[in-house]
Amino acid sequence: MTSIRIINNLEMNKVGVKSTLWFLYKAYIQDAGSRDAGSLNPGCRNPDINGNANDGILTADILNLSLPGTIKNVETCNVLEEDLFFLFHTKQLLFYMKKVRVKMSDGRELYFDEHGDPPAIYDIVNWQLSSENTIRQVKVGSYDTTAPPGHVFTINTSFLWWTSESNQVPLSICSESCPPGSWKAARRGEPVCCFECVPCPLGEITNKTDSVTCIKCPWNQYPTFQKSSCLSKAIDYLSYEDPFGTSLASISILSSLVPGFILLLFIQHKSSPVVKANNYSLSCLLLLSLSYCFLCSLAFIGYPHPEKCLLRQATFGIVFALCISCVLAKTITVVFAFMATKPGSRLRKWVTRVPYMVISIGFLFQFLLCTTWLCLTPPFLQFSSKTQSIIIIVECNEGSLVAFWSMLGYLFLLATISFIVAFLARRLPDTFNEAQFITFSMLAFLSVWVSFIPTSLSAQGKYTVAMEIFAILASSWALVICMLLPKCFIILVRPQLNSKEHIMGKHRDYNKKITT
């Protein structure tokens, strides 16, 4: 391609005007088929811009190649190259130069657009290393604004050779784009296009390419493995739809029926010696409290609404305080009953009063403790996602751990006192000494709640609630099995033992007389 430099500045200098005129003149002569660009007759006179004739002056009319008079002047005048180098006023020359349109020998046209710019025509050249280790320029395409639409830019990629000696286009970047899930970290001392792709921190994402920062997911969402989007976290609590929750709820309901059946059995045999010997009224109160102990575990199953969080621990503490107070009252009754049998004992009038006083004091103290807890630092609903990043644990915050453990500690104190008193009274001379059964029941009760402490601290979410429900059910069953089932066994299976002689131990004296 021939390189042509066009000067299209309106403020052209003297040299620029003369060279442009000569170029346009030669282009016209070539286009008209003339053999010699300088064969015009000397002394040809052409009018100037004002219509005056001047010797040796080629006016701006020659630029308007479409005028017949101009063609005549050009063909008849003998013009030398140096005769074209004269000055024009800019405004005079610009008017005609805008209308110039010359067709070149290679078929291309030379003209100026409305901005005074010639058409942009470029060759795209690829520098290639030949077998002789020389650089050669190979035309691989072109950029021509005069070409028809769709052919302005053309390139033949099969002719291209890159420094990698392949047809694959090399990447002209320092670093690859950072995909979603990572952010760009600039390299120190290198250009801005050089960076490292750093994965987003825990809990943050980027959903765009080449992000410069990461954004945090909302508290109820978590990032995907690629850290390119956020997903909703699962809600975790011990629900009735959960097989684990369904099993515990079924066991609680069925277990609450057992004290009810025993209560009906005691009511039917309330005049029997076994029921009378174990304080019928205290036994009925104990059975009612045990039934509520089984049922209070249902408050820990299901969605922990604020009302449920407020009352469930307090209900559990008060009901169990009533139950253990009844056990302690029965234990003290055994001791008082034995001591009241001594001649001249003043404890006989206290045998029927002390048990109810013990129950009232034990129950009232726990009631005041729980009421104070609910008034000062009540439990509340809490959403926690610290332990597991993809799960929201819906749980009840106890409000005050001191109050919670004080409530459990008070139950532990009542059970310990009952165990000590029953253990000391286990060898009292009585055939049906209930202190022995109380000892085993309190031992099982304390074992369950002592094992509950470390397991509740290590468990998380719904499993913490499940462990507390298990402790409630296990400790309640310990009381039922160790204290009440032996009486049911005598009433239903061994009715011959349900007699006053057997209770008072008179059959032993009768057997001794027979043997002697």
Short mmCIF file of C-alpha atoms in Angstrom, two decimals:
data_model
loop_
_atom_site.label_atom_id
_atom_site.label_comp_id
_atom_site.label_asym_id
_atom_site.label_seq_id
_atom_site.Cartn_x
_atom_site.Cartn_y
_atom_site.Cartn_z
CA MET A 1 0.00 0.00 0.00
CA THR A 2 1.28 3.48 -0.84
CA SER A 3 1.43 5.72 2.18
CA ILE A 4 -0.13 9.13 1.52
CA ARG A 5 0.03 11.96 3.99
CA ILE A 6 -2.87 14.43 3.72
CA ILE A 7 -2.73 17.81 5.37
CA ASN A 8 -6.24 18.85 6.29
CA ASN A 9 -5.60 21.62 8.75
CA LEU A 10 -7.54 24.80 7.91
CA GLU A 11 -4.63 26.94 8.97
CA MET A 12 -2.22 25.53 6.33
CA ASN A 13 1.14 27.17 5.89
CA LYS A 14 2.73 28.17 2.60
CA VAL A 15 4.41 24.85 1.86
CA GLY A 16 1.29 22.89 2.75
CA VAL A 17 -0.87 24.83 0.29
CA LYS A 18 1.57 24.47 -2.62
CA SER A 19 2.16 20.75 -2.12
CA THR A 20 -1.56 20.10 -1.81
CA LEU A 21 -2.31 22.00 -5.02
CA TRP A 22 0.36 20.16 -6.96
CA PHE A 23 -0.85 16.80 -5.72
CA LEU A 24 -4.40 17.58 -6.68
CA TYR A 25 -3.29 18.80 -10.09
CA LYS A 26 -1.28 15.69 -10.86
CA ALA A 27 -4.11 13.51 -9.61
CA TYR A 28 -6.47 15.22 -12.01
CA ILE A 29 -4.12 14.94 -15.02
CA GLN A 30 -3.67 11.24 -14.31
CA ASP A 31 -7.41 10.75 -13.98
CA ALA A 32 -8.05 12.71 -17.26
CA GLY A 33 -5.57 10.62 -19.23
CA SER A 34 -3.05 13.40 -19.77
CA ARG A 35 0.51 12.32 -20.54
CA ASP A 36 2.37 15.22 -19.02
CA ALA A 37 1.41 17.09 -15.92
CA GLY A 38 3.43 20.12 -16.99
CA SER A 39 2.47 20.48 -20.65
CA LEU A 40 0.24 23.47 -20.33
CA ASN A 41 0.97 26.53 -22.43
CA PRO A 42 2.92 29.23 -20.70
CA GLY A 43 1.30 32.48 -20.17
CA CYS A 44 -2.11 30.90 -19.66
CA ARG A 45 -4.27 33.39 -17.96
CA ASN A 46 -6.99 32.43 -15.50
CA PRO A 47 -9.16 34.67 -13.49
CA ASP A 48 -8.42 34.98 -9.80
CA ILE A 49 -10.94 34.87 -7.04
CA ASN A 50 -12.04 38.39 -7.98
CA GLY A 51 -12.32 37.58 -11.73
CA ASN A 52 -9.02 39.37 -12.70
CA ALA A 53 -6.67 37.71 -15.22
CA ASN A 54 -3.14 37.05 -13.96
CA ASP A 55 -0.21 35.67 -15.95
CA GLY A 56 1.15 32.38 -14.69
CA ILE A 57 -1.40 32.05 -11.92
CA LEU A 58 -3.52 28.89 -11.59
CA THR A 59 -6.48 29.93 -9.54
CA ALA A 60 -8.55 27.86 -7.12
CA ASP A 61 -10.94 27.05 -9.98
CA ILE A 62 -8.60 24.25 -11.03
CA LEU A 63 -9.57 22.46 -7.85
CA ASN A 64 -13.16 22.32 -8.95
CA LEU A 65 -12.49 19.61 -11.52
CA SER A 66 -16.10 19.41 -12.54
CA LEU A 67 -16.07 22.90 -14.17
CA PRO A 68 -15.73 22.82 -18.00
CA GLY A 69 -13.74 26.02 -18.01
CA THR A 70 -11.19 24.51 -15.69
CA ILE A 71 -10.74 21.46 -17.88
CA LYS A 72 -10.16 23.71 -20.86
CA ASN A 73 -7.60 25.80 -19.05
CA VAL A 74 -5.75 22.75 -17.81
CA GLU A 75 -5.62 21.15 -21.22
CA THR A 76 -4.49 24.31 -23.10
CA CYS A 77 -2.14 25.92 -20.60
CA ASN A 78 1.46 24.90 -20.15
CA VAL A 79 1.92 24.77 -16.36
CA LEU A 80 5.23 23.97 -14.72
CA GLU A 81 5.43 22.40 -11.25
CA GLU A 82 7.05 25.43 -9.71
CA ASP A 83 4.29 27.64 -11.16
CA LEU A 84 1.78 25.95 -8.82
CA PHE A 85 3.61 27.06 -5.70
CA PHE A 86 1.85 30.22 -4.85
CA LEU A 87 -0.25 31.43 -1.97
CA PHE A 88 -3.99 31.24 -1.50
CA HIS A 89 -6.16 32.63 1.21
CA THR A 90 -7.38 29.85 3.47
CA LYS A 91 -11.06 30.58 3.00
CA GLN A 92 -10.63 30.65 -0.79
CA LEU A 93 -8.92 27.27 -0.89
CA LEU A 94 -11.08 25.51 1.70
CA PHE A 95 -14.29 25.97 -0.26
CA TYR A 96 -12.94 24.01 -3.25
CA MET A 97 -10.98 21.43 -1.32
CA LYS A 98 -14.18 20.21 0.36
CA LYS A 99 -15.51 19.19 -3.08
CA VAL A 100 -12.41 17.35 -4.31
CA ARG A 101 -13.09 13.72 -5.35
CA VAL A 102 -10.30 11.96 -7.29
CA LYS A 103 -10.25 8.30 -8.31
CA MET A 104 -6.80 6.77 -7.96
CA SER A 105 -5.18 4.24 -10.31
CA ASP A 106 -5.80 1.40 -7.82
CA GLY A 107 -9.52 2.09 -7.86
CA ARG A 108 -9.68 3.97 -4.59
CA GLU A 109 -11.15 7.41 -4.28
CA LEU A 110 -9.61 10.41 -2.59
CA TYR A 111 -12.01 12.85 -0.98
CA PHE A 112 -12.65 14.76 2.21
CA ASP A 113 -15.64 14.22 4.47
CA GLU A 114 -17.65 16.93 6.22
CA HIS A 115 -14.97 17.11 8.94
CA GLY A 116 -12.16 17.56 6.44
CA ASP A 117 -10.74 14.07 6.99
CA PRO A 118 -9.73 11.71 4.15
CA PRO A 119 -11.02 8.10 4.21
CA ALA A 120 -9.16 5.85 6.67
CA ILE A 121 -7.47 3.01 4.84
CA TYR A 122 -4.92 0.86 6.65
CA ASP A 123 -3.17 -2.42 6.01
CA ILE A 124 -2.81 -4.84 8.92
CA VAL A 125 0.71 -6.25 8.81
CA ASN A 126 2.13 -9.19 10.78
CA TRP A 127 5.86 -9.21 11.39
CA GLN A 128 7.16 -12.74 10.94
CA LEU A 129 10.57 -14.29 11.28
CA SER A 130 11.63 -16.02 8.10
CA SER A 131 13.85 -19.07 7.77
CA GLU A 132 16.79 -16.73 7.01
CA ASN A 133 16.28 -15.05 10.42
CA THR A 134 15.01 -11.90 8.77
CA ILE A 135 11.86 -10.00 9.56
CA ARG A 136 9.24 -9.89 6.85
CA GLN A 137 5.99 -8.01 6.83
CA VAL A 138 3.00 -10.07 5.78
CA LYS A 139 -0.31 -8.39 5.08
CA VAL A 140 -3.01 -10.26 6.99
CA GLY A 141 -5.92 -7.84 6.71
CA SER A 142 -7.08 -4.28 6.21
CA TYR A 143 -9.21 -1.52 7.66
CA ASP A 144 -11.03 0.47 4.96
CA THR A 145 -13.84 2.88 5.81
CA THR A 146 -14.80 3.14 2.12
CA ALA A 147 -15.59 -0.57 1.91
CA PRO A 148 -19.22 -1.75 1.99
CA PRO A 149 -20.75 -2.60 5.37
CA GLY A 150 -19.43 -5.83 6.83
CA HIS A 151 -16.10 -5.52 5.04
CA VAL A 152 -14.63 -2.48 6.72
CA PHE A 153 -12.40 -4.63 8.94
CA THR A 154 -11.05 -7.86 7.45
CA ILE A 155 -8.36 -10.17 8.75
CA ASN A 156 -7.17 -13.63 7.76
CA THR A 157 -6.18 -15.39 10.98
CA SER A 158 -4.59 -18.27 9.08
CA PHE A 159 -1.78 -15.93 8.04
CA LEU A 160 -1.06 -14.84 11.60
CA TRP A 161 1.95 -16.14 13.50
CA TRP A 162 2.57 -15.29 17.14
CA THR A 163 5.73 -15.37 19.20
CA SER A 164 4.54 -18.66 20.65
CA GLU A 165 4.86 -20.11 17.11
CA SER A 166 1.22 -21.13 17.04
CA ASN A 167 -2.07 -19.86 15.72
CA GLN A 168 -3.48 -19.40 19.21
CA VAL A 169 -3.93 -15.80 20.27
CA PRO A 170 -1.70 -15.12 23.31
CA LEU A 171 -3.19 -13.49 26.37
CA SER A 172 -2.12 -9.92 26.76
CA ILE A 173 -2.74 -9.79 30.51
CA CYS A 174 -0.61 -10.20 33.62
CA SER A 175 -3.20 -12.13 35.68
CA GLU A 176 -6.28 -14.15 34.88
CA SER A 177 -9.69 -12.77 35.90
CA CYS A 178 -10.77 -13.68 39.41
CA PRO A 179 -13.90 -15.87 39.32
CA PRO A 180 -16.88 -15.35 41.65
CA GLY A 181 -15.97 -16.39 45.18
CA SER A 182 -12.62 -14.58 45.19
CA TRP A 183 -11.37 -11.01 45.20
CA LYS A 184 -8.42 -9.23 43.60
CA ALA A 185 -5.43 -8.54 45.84
CA ALA A 186 -2.84 -6.27 44.18
CA ARG A 187 0.77 -7.42 44.04
CA ARG A 188 3.15 -5.05 45.74
CA GLY A 189 5.50 -3.28 43.36
CA GLU A 190 3.73 -4.51 40.19
CA PRO A 191 1.26 -2.84 37.78
CA VAL A 192 -2.41 -2.73 38.64
CA CYS A 193 -3.15 -5.45 36.09
CA CYS A 194 -1.08 -7.88 38.16
CA PHE A 195 -2.99 -9.31 41.13
CA GLU A 196 -3.71 -12.46 43.09
CA CYS A 197 -7.14 -14.11 43.39
CA VAL A 198 -7.78 -14.60 47.11
CA PRO A 199 -10.77 -16.70 48.28
CA CYS A 200 -13.36 -14.81 50.30
CA PRO A 201 -13.19 -15.23 54.09
CA LEU A 202 -15.62 -17.43 55.99
CA GLY A 203 -19.19 -16.19 55.70
CA GLU A 204 -18.50 -13.83 52.75
CA ILE A 205 -19.12 -14.11 49.00
CA THR A 206 -18.58 -12.37 45.67
CA ASN A 207 -21.08 -12.92 42.86
CA LYS A 208 -19.15 -10.99 40.19
CA THR A 209 -15.93 -11.49 38.26
CA ASP A 210 -12.90 -9.42 39.30
CA SER A 211 -14.47 -8.16 42.52
CA VAL A 212 -12.26 -6.05 44.72
CA THR A 213 -14.13 -6.79 47.96
CA CYS A 214 -16.26 -9.57 49.45
CA ILE A 215 -19.68 -9.05 50.99
CA LYS A 216 -21.06 -10.80 54.06
CA CYS A 217 -24.09 -13.05 53.87
CA PRO A 218 -27.07 -12.09 56.06
CA TRP A 219 -27.18 -13.68 59.50
CA ASN A 220 -29.78 -16.24 58.39
CA GLN A 221 -27.83 -17.32 55.29
CA TYR A 222 -24.52 -19.03 54.60
CA PRO A 223 -22.21 -19.06 51.53
CA THR A 224 -22.07 -21.93 49.09
CA PHE A 225 -18.94 -24.04 48.70
CA GLN A 226 -17.84 -21.84 45.78
CA LYS A 227 -18.64 -18.70 47.86
CA SER A 228 -20.52 -17.22 44.93
CA SER A 229 -24.00 -17.00 46.50
CA CYS A 230 -25.82 -17.27 49.83
CA LEU A 231 -28.25 -20.00 50.84
CA SER A 232 -30.84 -19.92 53.62
CA LYS A 233 -29.78 -21.68 56.81
CA ALA A 234 -31.82 -24.56 58.17
CA ILE A 235 -33.82 -24.01 61.36
CA ASP A 236 -32.92 -26.54 64.07
CA TYR A 237 -34.98 -27.31 67.15
CA LEU A 238 -36.54 -30.40 68.72
CA SER A 239 -39.86 -30.54 66.90
CA TYR A 240 -42.74 -32.97 67.09
CA GLU A 241 -42.15 -33.85 63.42
CA ASP A 242 -38.63 -34.99 64.24
CA PRO A 243 -38.55 -38.76 64.93
CA PHE A 244 -36.47 -38.06 68.02
CA GLY A 245 -38.98 -35.51 69.30
CA THR A 246 -41.92 -37.76 68.45
CA SER A 247 -40.36 -40.64 70.41
CA LEU A 248 -39.71 -38.51 73.48
CA ALA A 249 -43.21 -37.02 73.38
CA SER A 250 -44.79 -40.47 73.12
CA ILE A 251 -42.72 -41.78 76.02
CA SER A 252 -43.65 -38.76 78.14
CA ILE A 253 -47.38 -39.15 77.53
CA LEU A 254 -47.39 -42.90 78.11
CA SER A 255 -45.21 -42.56 81.20
CA SER A 256 -47.59 -40.01 82.71
CA LEU A 257 -50.34 -42.63 82.61
CA VAL A 258 -48.42 -45.04 84.85
CA PRO A 259 -48.71 -42.92 88.04
CA GLY A 260 -52.38 -42.47 87.20
CA PHE A 261 -52.94 -46.24 87.08
CA ILE A 262 -51.07 -46.67 90.35
CA LEU A 263 -53.16 -43.92 91.90
CA LEU A 264 -56.35 -45.71 90.87
CA LEU A 265 -54.95 -48.92 92.34
CA PHE A 266 -54.20 -47.20 95.64
CA ILE A 267 -57.65 -45.66 95.72
CA GLN A 268 -59.20 -49.11 95.28
CA HIS A 269 -57.00 -50.58 98.04
CA LYS A 270 -56.71 -47.59 100.31
CA SER A 271 -57.90 -49.65 103.28
CA SER A 272 -55.24 -52.31 102.73
CA PRO A 273 -52.33 -52.42 105.25
CA VAL A 274 -49.69 -51.77 102.58
CA VAL A 275 -51.31 -48.51 101.47
CA LYS A 276 -52.04 -47.39 105.03
CA ALA A 277 -48.51 -48.15 106.21
CA ASN A 278 -47.02 -45.85 103.58
CA ASN A 279 -49.21 -42.82 104.30
CA TYR A 280 -52.05 -42.91 101.79
CA SER A 281 -52.36 -39.11 101.38
CA LEU A 282 -48.63 -38.60 100.82
CA SER A 283 -48.57 -41.44 98.31
CA CYS A 284 -51.45 -39.89 96.34
CA LEU A 285 -49.73 -36.48 96.30
CA LEU A 286 -46.49 -38.11 95.20
CA LEU A 287 -48.25 -39.93 92.34
CA LEU A 288 -49.90 -36.74 91.12
CA SER A 289 -46.59 -34.86 91.18
CA LEU A 290 -44.87 -37.73 89.31
CA SER A 291 -47.53 -37.61 86.60
CA TYR A 292 -46.86 -33.87 86.16
CA CYS A 293 -43.11 -34.56 86.14
CA PHE A 294 -43.56 -36.78 83.10
CA LEU A 295 -45.82 -34.26 81.38
CA CYS A 296 -43.59 -31.22 81.99
CA SER A 297 -41.05 -32.69 79.57
CA LEU A 298 -43.50 -31.87 76.75
CA ALA A 299 -42.79 -28.18 77.34
CA PHE A 300 -39.28 -28.77 75.96
CA ILE A 301 -40.53 -30.24 72.65
CA GLY A 302 -41.73 -28.08 69.74
CA TYR A 303 -40.88 -24.58 68.61
CA PRO A 304 -39.60 -22.61 71.60
CA HIS A 305 -42.05 -19.72 71.68
CA PRO A 306 -41.27 -16.89 74.13
CA GLU A 307 -44.06 -18.01 76.47
CA LYS A 308 -42.73 -21.55 76.47
CA CYS A 309 -39.20 -20.35 77.17
CA LEU A 310 -40.47 -18.28 80.07
CA LEU A 311 -42.30 -21.07 81.89
CA ARG A 312 -40.77 -24.43 81.02
CA GLN A 313 -37.76 -24.42 83.37
CA ALA A 314 -39.74 -22.83 86.19
CA THR A 315 -42.52 -25.42 85.79
CA PHE A 316 -40.01 -28.24 85.80
CA GLY A 317 -38.30 -26.90 88.95
CA ILE A 318 -41.51 -26.35 90.91
CA VAL A 319 -43.06 -29.73 89.99
CA PHE A 320 -39.89 -31.65 90.82
CA ALA A 321 -39.49 -29.70 94.07
CA LEU A 322 -43.00 -30.86 95.05
CA CYS A 323 -42.15 -34.45 94.12
CA ILE A 324 -38.84 -34.59 96.03
CA SER A 325 -40.44 -32.80 98.99
CA CYS A 326 -43.03 -35.59 99.13
CA VAL A 327 -40.22 -38.17 99.11
CA LEU A 328 -38.41 -36.30 101.88
CA ALA A 329 -41.65 -36.08 103.88
CA LYS A 330 -42.18 -39.85 103.54
CA THR A 331 -38.60 -40.44 104.68
CA ILE A 332 -39.02 -38.24 107.74
CA THR A 333 -42.38 -39.91 108.43
CA VAL A 334 -40.67 -43.31 108.61
CA VAL A 335 -38.17 -42.00 111.17
CA PHE A 336 -40.79 -40.18 113.21
CA ALA A 337 -43.10 -43.17 113.16
CA PHE A 338 -40.41 -45.41 114.59
CA MET A 339 -39.36 -42.89 117.22
CA ALA A 340 -42.99 -42.24 118.21
CA THR A 341 -43.45 -45.92 119.11
CA LYS A 342 -41.22 -45.50 122.13
CA PRO A 343 -43.06 -45.14 125.44
CA GLY A 344 -43.60 -41.55 126.53
CA SER A 345 -42.50 -40.10 123.18
CA ARG A 346 -43.76 -36.62 122.40
CA LEU A 347 -43.32 -37.08 118.65
CA ARG A 348 -46.66 -38.79 118.13
CA LYS A 349 -48.50 -35.51 117.66
CA TRP A 350 -45.91 -34.45 115.06
CA VAL A 351 -46.14 -37.59 112.93
CA THR A 352 -49.08 -36.25 110.95
CA ARG A 353 -47.95 -32.61 110.90
CA VAL A 354 -44.27 -32.79 110.01
CA PRO A 355 -44.72 -34.31 106.50
CA TYR A 356 -46.97 -31.48 105.30
CA MET A 357 -44.71 -28.89 106.86
CA VAL A 358 -41.74 -30.37 104.98
CA ILE A 359 -43.68 -30.39 101.71
CA SER A 360 -44.84 -26.79 102.18
CA ILE A 361 -41.37 -25.49 103.04
CA GLY A 362 -39.64 -27.39 100.22
CA PHE A 363 -42.22 -26.34 97.63
CA LEU A 364 -42.46 -22.72 98.79
CA PHE A 365 -38.71 -22.10 98.70
CA GLN A 366 -38.45 -23.36 95.10
CA PHE A 367 -41.52 -21.33 94.10
CA LEU A 368 -39.97 -18.13 95.47
CA LEU A 369 -36.66 -18.90 93.75
CA CYS A 370 -38.31 -19.43 90.36
CA THR A 371 -40.55 -16.37 90.75
CA THR A 372 -37.53 -14.19 91.51
CA TRP A 373 -35.74 -15.65 88.49
CA LEU A 374 -38.65 -14.88 86.15
CA CYS A 375 -39.01 -11.34 87.46
CA LEU A 376 -35.34 -10.32 87.37
CA THR A 377 -33.76 -12.21 84.46
CA PRO A 378 -36.48 -14.14 82.60
CA PRO A 379 -35.57 -16.65 79.87
CA PHE A 380 -36.07 -15.56 76.26
CA LEU A 381 -36.04 -16.89 72.71
CA GLN A 382 -32.64 -16.92 71.01
CA PHE A 383 -31.35 -17.62 67.49
CA SER A 384 -27.81 -18.94 67.49
CA SER A 385 -25.57 -19.81 64.55
CA LYS A 386 -22.14 -19.65 66.21
CA THR A 387 -21.69 -23.37 66.77
CA GLN A 388 -22.79 -24.41 63.26
CA SER A 389 -22.40 -22.07 60.31
CA ILE A 390 -25.13 -23.61 58.13
CA ILE A 391 -27.78 -24.09 60.85
CA ILE A 392 -29.73 -21.61 62.96
CA ILE A 393 -30.36 -23.12 66.38
CA VAL A 394 -33.63 -21.86 67.84
CA GLU A 395 -33.31 -22.24 71.59
CA CYS A 396 -34.28 -20.70 74.88
CA ASN A 397 -31.71 -18.61 76.64
CA GLU A 398 -32.12 -19.21 80.35
CA GLY A 399 -31.51 -15.54 81.11
CA SER A 400 -29.40 -16.24 84.18
CA LEU A 401 -27.26 -19.34 84.47
CA VAL A 402 -26.88 -18.66 88.19
CA ALA A 403 -30.64 -18.89 88.66
CA PHE A 404 -30.90 -22.01 86.51
CA TRP A 405 -28.18 -23.90 88.33
CA SER A 406 -29.51 -22.66 91.68
CA MET A 407 -32.86 -24.22 90.82
CA LEU A 408 -31.19 -27.52 89.92
CA GLY A 409 -28.95 -27.27 92.95
CA TYR A 410 -31.93 -26.93 95.25
CA LEU A 411 -33.45 -30.12 93.80
CA PHE A 412 -30.10 -31.83 94.29
CA LEU A 413 -30.07 -30.65 97.92
CA LEU A 414 -33.55 -32.03 98.63
CA ALA A 415 -32.66 -35.36 97.01
CA THR A 416 -29.39 -35.55 98.97
CA ILE A 417 -31.14 -34.93 102.30
CA SER A 418 -33.73 -37.57 101.46
CA PHE A 419 -30.99 -40.05 100.53
CA ILE A 420 -29.03 -39.47 103.74
CA VAL A 421 -32.09 -39.76 106.00
CA ALA A 422 -33.36 -42.84 104.18
CA PHE A 423 -29.94 -44.46 104.27
CA LEU A 424 -29.70 -43.97 108.03
CA ALA A 425 -33.22 -45.34 108.54
CA ARG A 426 -32.87 -48.36 106.25
CA ARG A 427 -32.22 -50.78 109.16
CA LEU A 428 -35.13 -49.77 111.32
CA PRO A 429 -36.99 -52.85 112.63
CA ASP A 430 -39.93 -52.93 110.25
CA THR A 431 -40.94 -55.63 107.79
CA PHE A 432 -42.06 -53.17 105.15
CA ASN A 433 -39.48 -50.49 105.77
CA GLU A 434 -39.99 -47.90 102.99
CA ALA A 435 -36.65 -46.26 103.79
CA GLN A 436 -34.85 -48.95 101.82
CA PHE A 437 -36.83 -48.19 98.65
CA ILE A 438 -36.37 -44.44 99.16
CA THR A 439 -32.62 -44.99 99.41
CA PHE A 440 -32.46 -46.74 96.04
CA SER A 441 -34.79 -44.25 94.38
CA MET A 442 -32.78 -41.23 95.58
CA LEU A 443 -29.53 -42.89 94.58
CA ALA A 444 -30.87 -43.41 91.04
CA PHE A 445 -32.28 -39.86 90.98
CA LEU A 446 -28.96 -38.30 91.97
CA SER A 447 -27.02 -40.46 89.51
CA VAL A 448 -29.20 -39.32 86.63
CA TRP A 449 -28.84 -35.62 87.35
CA VAL A 450 -25.13 -35.82 88.13
CA SER A 451 -24.56 -37.42 84.70
CA PHE A 452 -26.79 -34.77 83.10
CA ILE A 453 -24.42 -31.91 83.98
CA PRO A 454 -21.42 -32.85 81.75
CA THR A 455 -23.59 -34.14 78.90
CA SER A 456 -25.68 -30.95 78.80
CA LEU A 457 -22.55 -28.82 78.63
CA SER A 458 -21.09 -30.81 75.73
CA ALA A 459 -24.31 -31.17 73.68
CA GLN A 460 -25.54 -28.52 71.24
CA GLY A 461 -28.88 -27.40 69.92
CA LYS A 462 -31.77 -29.81 70.18
CA TYR A 463 -29.56 -32.47 71.75
CA THR A 464 -29.15 -30.33 74.87
CA VAL A 465 -32.94 -30.20 75.19
CA ALA A 466 -33.17 -33.94 74.53
CA MET A 467 -30.67 -34.67 77.30
CA GLU A 468 -32.73 -32.67 79.80
CA ILE A 469 -35.90 -34.48 78.74
CA PHE A 470 -34.11 -37.80 79.17
CA ALA A 471 -32.98 -36.78 82.66
CA ILE A 472 -36.55 -35.79 83.58
CA LEU A 473 -37.98 -39.09 82.35
CA ALA A 474 -35.21 -41.24 83.83
CA SER A 475 -35.33 -39.64 87.28
CA SER A 476 -39.13 -39.86 87.34
CA TRP A 477 -39.04 -43.52 86.37
CA ALA A 478 -36.48 -44.14 89.11
CA LEU A 479 -39.00 -42.95 91.70
CA VAL A 480 -41.82 -44.99 90.16
CA ILE A 481 -39.82 -48.20 89.92
CA CYS A 482 -37.98 -48.06 93.25
CA MET A 483 -40.78 -46.70 95.45
CA LEU A 484 -44.16 -47.56 93.96
CA LEU A 485 -43.84 -50.77 91.93
CA PRO A 486 -42.99 -52.91 95.04
CA LYS A 487 -46.31 -51.88 96.59
CA CYS A 488 -48.16 -52.68 93.34
CA PHE A 489 -46.43 -56.06 93.26
CA ILE A 490 -47.69 -56.92 96.77
CA ILE A 491 -51.23 -55.72 96.03
CA LEU A 492 -51.57 -57.51 92.69
CA VAL A 493 -49.21 -60.51 92.82
CA ARG A 494 -48.65 -61.30 96.53
CA PRO A 495 -51.89 -60.36 98.26
CA GLN A 496 -51.03 -62.72 101.17
CA LEU A 497 -48.32 -60.24 102.17
CA ASN A 498 -50.87 -57.43 102.26
CA SER A 499 -51.85 -58.11 105.87
CA LYS A 500 -51.45 -56.35 109.19
CA GLU A 501 -49.59 -59.30 110.70
CA HIS A 502 -47.03 -59.24 107.94
CA ILE A 503 -46.63 -55.51 108.15
CA MET A 504 -46.19 -55.54 111.95
CA GLY A 505 -43.84 -58.53 111.76
CA LYS A 506 -46.00 -60.78 114.00
CA HIS A 507 -45.66 -63.70 111.60
CA ARG A 508 -41.99 -63.81 112.44
CA ASP A 509 -42.72 -64.33 116.14
CA TYR A 510 -45.27 -67.05 115.26
CA ASN A 511 -42.75 -68.86 113.08
CA LYS A 512 -40.15 -68.72 115.86
CA LYS A 513 -42.60 -70.34 118.35
CA ILE A 514 -43.36 -73.13 115.89
CA THR A 515 -39.69 -73.86 115.32
CA THR A 516 -38.96 -73.97 119.06
#
